[in-house]
C-alpha cells in the first residue's frame, strides 16, 4: 500500500529546515503532501500563499512524490480526505516537543489510524524558524541563506 504523509504547517515562509524534513521524509514515505494551513479571513501572511506554493513546487521540481496544497480545516480531516495515514513533523527542541505531543494525541483521537512521525532536525538547520526569518525579512535583511529557493 502506498504510504502517504501530510506535512502540515504555516510555512510563512517555507525554510531550509522544512525542506530538510521533506527530503528525509521521502526516504520513509512514497508521497508527501506539503499542506499549507491558511485562513484568508483570519491570518495575514508575510509571504502570499500562492507565491509560497509556486516556490515550494520549484524547490521540489525534481521529485514527483511531493505535492503542495492549501487547506482550511482540521488536519486530521484533511488526512482522511487524502487517505494519508501519517503526519510528518519536525522537532527542533523541547518547546516543539511539548506542543507537538498534545496535537499528535488529539489528531490520533480524531482519526485513529493517523500516526504522527517526527524527524529530529538536522543540526545545521535547527536554529531556523519561520517567525525569525519573517521578522528579519520585514526589516530588509536578505534571507536567501535560510530558504531553499530564490525570491
Ligand atoms: P506551525 O505553524 O505548525 O508551527 P511551521 O510552518 O512553523 O508550522 O512548521 C511546520 C513544521 O516544520 C513543524 O513540525 C515544525 O516543528 C517544523 N519545523 C519548523 N522549522 C524547522 C526547522 N528549522 N527544521 C526542522 N523542522 C522545522
XYZ file of C-alpha atoms and ligand atoms in Angstrom:
178
model
C 0.000 0.000 0.000
C 1.171 3.474 -0.905
C 2.416 5.390 2.139
C 1.252 8.997 2.095
C 2.147 11.625 4.695
C 0.903 15.139 5.126
C 3.458 17.722 6.183
C 1.252 20.444 7.660
C 2.352 23.922 8.685
C 2.012 27.629 8.054
C 5.213 27.851 6.023
C 5.347 31.634 6.165
C 7.924 31.207 4.740
C 8.954 27.620 3.894
C 12.586 27.304 5.057
C 15.614 25.073 4.508
C 14.670 23.368 7.804
C 11.294 22.373 6.329
C 12.929 21.244 3.070
C 15.312 19.020 5.027
C 12.403 17.322 6.824
C 10.621 16.737 3.483
C 13.700 15.281 1.732
C 14.394 12.982 4.660
C 10.716 12.097 4.931
C 10.754 10.894 1.336
C 13.063 8.040 2.401
C 10.145 6.806 4.512
C 7.028 7.829 2.524
C 6.050 7.291 -1.123
C 4.268 10.607 -1.217
C 4.442 13.755 0.906
C 1.735 16.391 0.673
C 3.030 19.713 1.970
C -0.156 21.252 3.371
C -0.239 24.981 3.977
C -2.826 25.754 6.637
C -4.376 29.052 5.756
C -7.492 31.004 6.570
C -7.774 34.030 4.312
C -10.071 35.846 6.731
C -8.078 35.238 9.903
C -4.412 35.309 9.044
C -2.296 37.919 7.384
C 0.726 36.321 5.818
C 4.042 37.926 5.057
C 4.529 35.586 2.081
C 1.403 35.181 -0.056
C 0.117 31.640 -0.143
C 0.099 31.356 -3.973
C 3.648 32.654 -4.119
C 4.735 30.127 -1.482
C 3.076 27.234 -3.364
C 4.973 28.199 -6.509
C 8.290 28.480 -4.678
C 7.914 25.152 -2.869
C 6.957 23.434 -6.155
C 10.027 24.988 -7.730
C 12.247 23.704 -4.892
C 10.966 20.127 -5.395
C 10.561 20.158 -9.183
C 12.832 17.084 -9.361
C 10.558 14.929 -7.171
C 7.093 13.867 -8.362
C 6.383 12.326 -4.928
C 5.988 15.773 -3.376
C 2.809 17.845 -3.722
C 1.760 21.192 -2.293
C -1.787 22.138 -1.261
C -3.520 24.654 0.992
C -6.237 23.848 3.493
C -8.593 25.420 5.980
C -9.958 22.590 8.120
C -8.789 20.167 10.782
C -5.517 18.497 9.764
C -6.918 15.096 10.781
C -9.906 15.577 8.440
C -7.600 16.610 5.617
C -5.542 13.442 6.182
C -8.676 11.291 5.914
C -9.659 13.043 2.707
C -6.275 12.291 1.117
C -6.021 8.754 2.523
C -2.890 9.830 4.364
C -2.208 7.705 7.431
C 0.765 9.757 8.556
C 1.563 13.284 9.597
C 5.173 14.341 9.264
C 6.535 16.925 11.700
C 9.958 18.277 12.585
C 11.272 18.532 16.140
C 13.829 21.198 16.968
C 13.763 21.372 20.740
C 11.741 20.699 23.893
C 9.366 23.588 23.140
C 8.419 21.922 19.841
C 8.042 18.639 21.717
C 5.581 19.976 24.323
C 3.341 21.398 21.642
C 3.659 18.519 19.188
C 2.936 15.952 21.874
C -0.519 17.421 22.542
C -1.511 17.870 18.918
C -0.354 14.369 17.995
C -2.582 12.903 20.748
C -5.583 14.966 19.671
C -5.086 14.114 15.997
C -4.964 10.377 16.610
C -8.057 10.733 18.776
C -9.925 12.344 15.852
C -8.635 9.849 13.271
C -7.357 6.718 14.938
C -5.326 5.452 12.005
C -3.295 8.629 11.933
C 0.294 8.309 13.167
C 2.484 11.360 13.603
C 6.094 10.726 12.633
C 8.712 13.122 13.980
C 12.097 13.779 12.484
C 14.719 15.422 14.645
C 16.002 18.498 12.860
C 19.421 18.349 11.245
C 21.739 20.450 13.453
C 22.662 22.856 10.657
C 19.007 23.919 10.329
C 17.834 23.618 13.941
C 18.103 27.358 14.590
C 15.946 28.352 11.598
C 12.377 29.339 12.363
C 9.800 30.888 10.028
C 8.982 33.597 12.566
C 12.583 34.817 12.823
C 13.117 34.624 9.049
C 9.907 36.620 8.578
C 10.987 39.209 11.125
C 14.404 39.891 9.606
C 12.841 39.958 6.114
C 10.471 42.737 7.228
C 13.495 44.824 8.130
C 15.088 44.334 4.747
C 17.616 41.605 5.594
C 18.458 39.157 2.801
C 17.033 35.725 3.790
C 18.377 33.579 0.941
C 20.645 31.601 3.309
C 17.543 30.264 5.066
C 15.213 29.350 2.189
C 15.588 26.624 -0.487
C 14.517 28.812 -3.471
C 15.256 32.223 -4.960
C 12.840 35.013 -4.065
P 3.411 25.662 12.591
O 2.661 26.871 12.167
O 2.582 24.423 12.754
O 4.391 25.886 13.716
P 5.617 25.773 10.753
O 5.347 26.230 9.382
O 6.366 26.715 11.629
O 4.237 25.336 11.331
O 6.398 24.392 10.775
C 5.876 23.196 10.285
C 6.671 22.013 10.803
O 8.044 22.168 10.498
C 6.641 21.830 12.317
O 6.641 20.446 12.586
C 7.918 22.420 12.799
O 8.356 21.847 14.032
C 8.832 22.039 11.670
N 9.980 22.928 11.553
C 9.981 24.270 11.595
N 11.233 24.766 11.449
C 12.049 23.693 11.305
C 13.464 23.533 11.143
N 14.296 24.569 11.117
N 13.920 22.283 10.997
C 13.070 21.226 11.055
N 11.752 21.301 11.237
C 11.240 22.514 11.365
